[in-house]
PDB file of C-alpha atoms in Angstrom:
ATOM      1  CA  MET A   1    -197.740 -29.702 169.327  1.00 64.00           C
ATOM      2  CA  SER A   2    -196.811 -33.344 169.800  1.00 72.00           C
ATOM      3  CA  LEU A   3    -193.760 -34.581 171.677  1.00 72.00           C
ATOM      4  CA  LEU A   4    -192.167 -35.742 168.423  1.00 77.00           C
ATOM      5  CA  ALA A   5    -192.643 -32.275 166.898  1.00 75.00           C
ATOM      6  CA  TRP A   6    -190.979 -30.670 169.951  1.00 74.00           C
ATOM      7  CA  ILE A   7    -188.049 -33.092 169.640  1.00 75.00           C
ATOM      8  CA  VAL A   8    -187.626 -32.419 165.912  1.00 79.00           C
ATOM      9  CA  LEU A   9    -187.905 -28.651 166.382  1.00 81.00           C
ATOM     10  CA  GLY A  10    -185.528 -28.840 169.368  1.00 78.00           C
ATOM     11  CA  LEU A  11    -182.983 -30.884 167.445  1.00 81.00           C
ATOM     12  CA  ILE A  12    -182.949 -28.472 164.533  1.00 84.00           C
ATOM     13  CA  ALA A  13    -182.870 -25.382 166.768  1.00 83.00           C
ATOM     14  CA  GLY A  14    -180.207 -26.908 169.034  1.00 81.00           C
ATOM     15  CA  PHE A  15    -178.018 -27.866 166.077  1.00 82.00           C
ATOM     16  CA  ILE A  16    -178.275 -24.448 164.437  1.00 86.00           C
ATOM     17  CA  GLY A  17    -177.857 -22.690 167.793  1.00 83.00           C
ATOM     18  CA  SER A  18    -174.720 -24.732 168.528  1.00 81.00           C
ATOM     19  CA  LYS A  19    -173.259 -23.750 165.169  1.00 82.00           C
ATOM     20  CA  ILE A  20    -173.998 -20.075 165.876  1.00 84.00           C
ATOM     21  CA  VAL A  21    -172.633 -20.075 169.429  1.00 80.00           C
ATOM     22  CA  ASN A  22    -169.496 -22.200 169.200  1.00 74.00           C
ATOM     23  CA  ASN A  23    -169.379 -23.786 165.715  1.00 67.00           C
ATOM     24  CA  THR A  24    -169.618 -27.335 167.133  1.00 64.00           C
ATOM     25  CA  GLY A  25    -172.481 -29.397 168.445  1.00 61.00           C
ATOM     26  CA  GLN A  26    -172.730 -30.574 172.041  1.00 65.00           C
ATOM     27  CA  GLY A  27    -173.916 -34.052 171.090  1.00 69.00           C
ATOM     28  CA  LEU A  28    -177.289 -35.299 169.899  1.00 69.00           C
ATOM     29  CA  LEU A  29    -179.045 -35.551 173.265  1.00 74.00           C
ATOM     30  CA  VAL A  30    -177.663 -32.277 174.638  1.00 75.00           C
ATOM     31  CA  ASP A  31    -178.527 -30.474 171.381  1.00 71.00           C
ATOM     32  CA  ILE A  32    -182.109 -31.798 171.559  1.00 72.00           C
ATOM     33  CA  LEU A  33    -182.498 -30.950 175.228  1.00 80.00           C
ATOM     34  CA  LEU A  34    -181.045 -27.446 174.920  1.00 79.00           C
ATOM     35  CA  GLY A  35    -183.002 -26.890 171.707  1.00 77.00           C
ATOM     36  CA  VAL A  36    -186.321 -27.808 173.341  1.00 79.00           C
ATOM     37  CA  VAL A  37    -185.493 -25.661 176.375  1.00 84.00           C
ATOM     38  CA  GLY A  38    -184.475 -22.917 173.948  1.00 82.00           C
ATOM     39  CA  ALA A  39    -187.807 -23.212 172.129  1.00 80.00           C
ATOM     40  CA  VAL A  40    -189.634 -22.739 175.432  1.00 82.00           C
ATOM     41  CA  VAL A  41    -187.385 -19.808 176.415  1.00 84.00           C
ATOM     42  CA  GLY A  42    -187.731 -18.235 172.968  1.00 83.00           C
ATOM     43  CA  GLY A  43    -191.510 -18.654 173.033  1.00 80.00           C
ATOM     44  CA  PHE A  44    -191.670 -17.060 176.482  1.00 83.00           C
ATOM     45  CA  LEU A  45    -189.469 -14.132 175.463  1.00 86.00           C
ATOM     46  CA  PHE A  46    -191.355 -13.500 172.232  1.00 84.00           C
ATOM     47  CA  ASN A  47    -194.662 -13.580 174.160  1.00 81.00           C
ATOM     48  CA  GLN A  48    -193.268 -11.017 176.615  1.00 85.00           C
ATOM     49  CA  PHE A  49    -192.586  -8.663 173.702  1.00 86.00           C
ATOM     50  CA  GLY A  50    -196.073  -9.149 172.245  1.00 82.00           C
ATOM     51  CA  GLU A  51    -195.185 -11.579 169.477  1.00 80.00           C
ATOM     52  CA  PRO A  52    -196.485 -15.128 169.102  1.00 75.00           C
ATOM     53  CA  GLY A  53    -194.220 -17.871 170.379  1.00 70.00           C
ATOM     54  CA  VAL A  54    -193.784 -21.409 169.088  1.00 72.00           C
ATOM     55  CA  SER A  55    -196.996 -22.429 167.347  1.00 74.00           C
ATOM     56  CA  GLY A  56    -196.026 -25.571 165.462  1.00 74.00           C
ATOM     57  CA  VAL A  57    -193.388 -26.881 163.110  1.00 77.00           C
ATOM     58  CA  ASN A  58    -193.000 -23.922 160.762  1.00 82.00           C
ATOM     59  CA  LEU A  59    -190.323 -21.408 159.808  1.00 87.00           C
ATOM     60  CA  TYR A  60    -191.402 -18.746 162.308  1.00 85.00           C
ATOM     61  CA  SER A  61    -191.433 -21.225 165.199  1.00 83.00           C
ATOM     62  CA  LEU A  62    -188.008 -22.453 164.124  1.00 86.00           C
ATOM     63  CA  LEU A  63    -186.698 -18.867 164.228  1.00 87.00           C
ATOM     64  CA  VAL A  64    -188.167 -18.393 167.725  1.00 85.00           C
ATOM     65  CA  ALA A  65    -186.642 -21.697 168.853  1.00 85.00           C
ATOM     66  CA  ILE A  66    -183.230 -20.802 167.399  1.00 87.00           C
ATOM     67  CA  VAL A  67    -183.209 -17.445 169.212  1.00 89.00           C
ATOM     68  CA  GLY A  68    -184.068 -19.222 172.451  1.00 88.00           C
ATOM     69  CA  ALA A  69    -181.507 -21.970 171.807  1.00 86.00           C
ATOM     70  CA  VAL A  70    -178.752 -19.410 171.223  1.00 88.00           C
ATOM     71  CA  ILE A  71    -179.606 -17.743 174.544  1.00 89.00           C
ATOM     72  CA  VAL A  72    -179.713 -21.085 176.391  1.00 87.00           C
ATOM     73  CA  LEU A  73    -176.470 -22.300 174.775  1.00 84.00           C
ATOM     74  CA  TRP A  74    -174.742 -19.028 175.585  1.00 85.00           C
ATOM     75  CA  LEU A  75    -175.761 -19.401 179.236  1.00 86.00           C
ATOM     76  CA  TYR A  76    -174.786 -23.100 179.148  1.00 82.00           C
ATOM     77  CA  HIS A  77    -171.274 -22.207 177.973  1.00 79.00           C
ATOM     78  CA  ILE A  78    -170.919 -19.525 180.628  1.00 82.00           C
ATOM     79  CA  VAL A  79    -171.859 -21.984 183.387  1.00 83.00           C
ATOM     80  CA  MET A  80    -169.988 -25.023 182.038  1.00 77.00           C
ATOM     81  CA  GLY A  81    -166.945 -22.991 180.990  1.00 70.00           C
ATOM     82  CA  ARG A  82    -166.201 -21.992 184.573  1.00 55.00           C
ATOM     83  CA  ARG A  83    -165.921 -25.510 185.920  1.00 53.00           C
ATOM     84  CA  VAL A  84    -162.438 -26.683 186.835  1.00 46.00           C
ATOM     85  CA  VAL A  85    -161.564 -30.112 185.503  1.00 46.00           C
TER      86      VAL A  85
END
């Protein structure tokens, strides 16, 4: 998969994951970054359970990426929520 495809998939997964986790986005760059990381995490987790991971820009890969993005965003909010400002 090309870098542009990872960015597009990450943006979509990060945006949808942000809406699921806290109903607001984190910003374009953070959504892309967490979405791409989520796609990698989701692909890894799905492979551990015997299912294929992210294979391209398709609906199944988007579902895998969204699951991973939700996990990554949930962890992100746990870590960032504990910081004292």
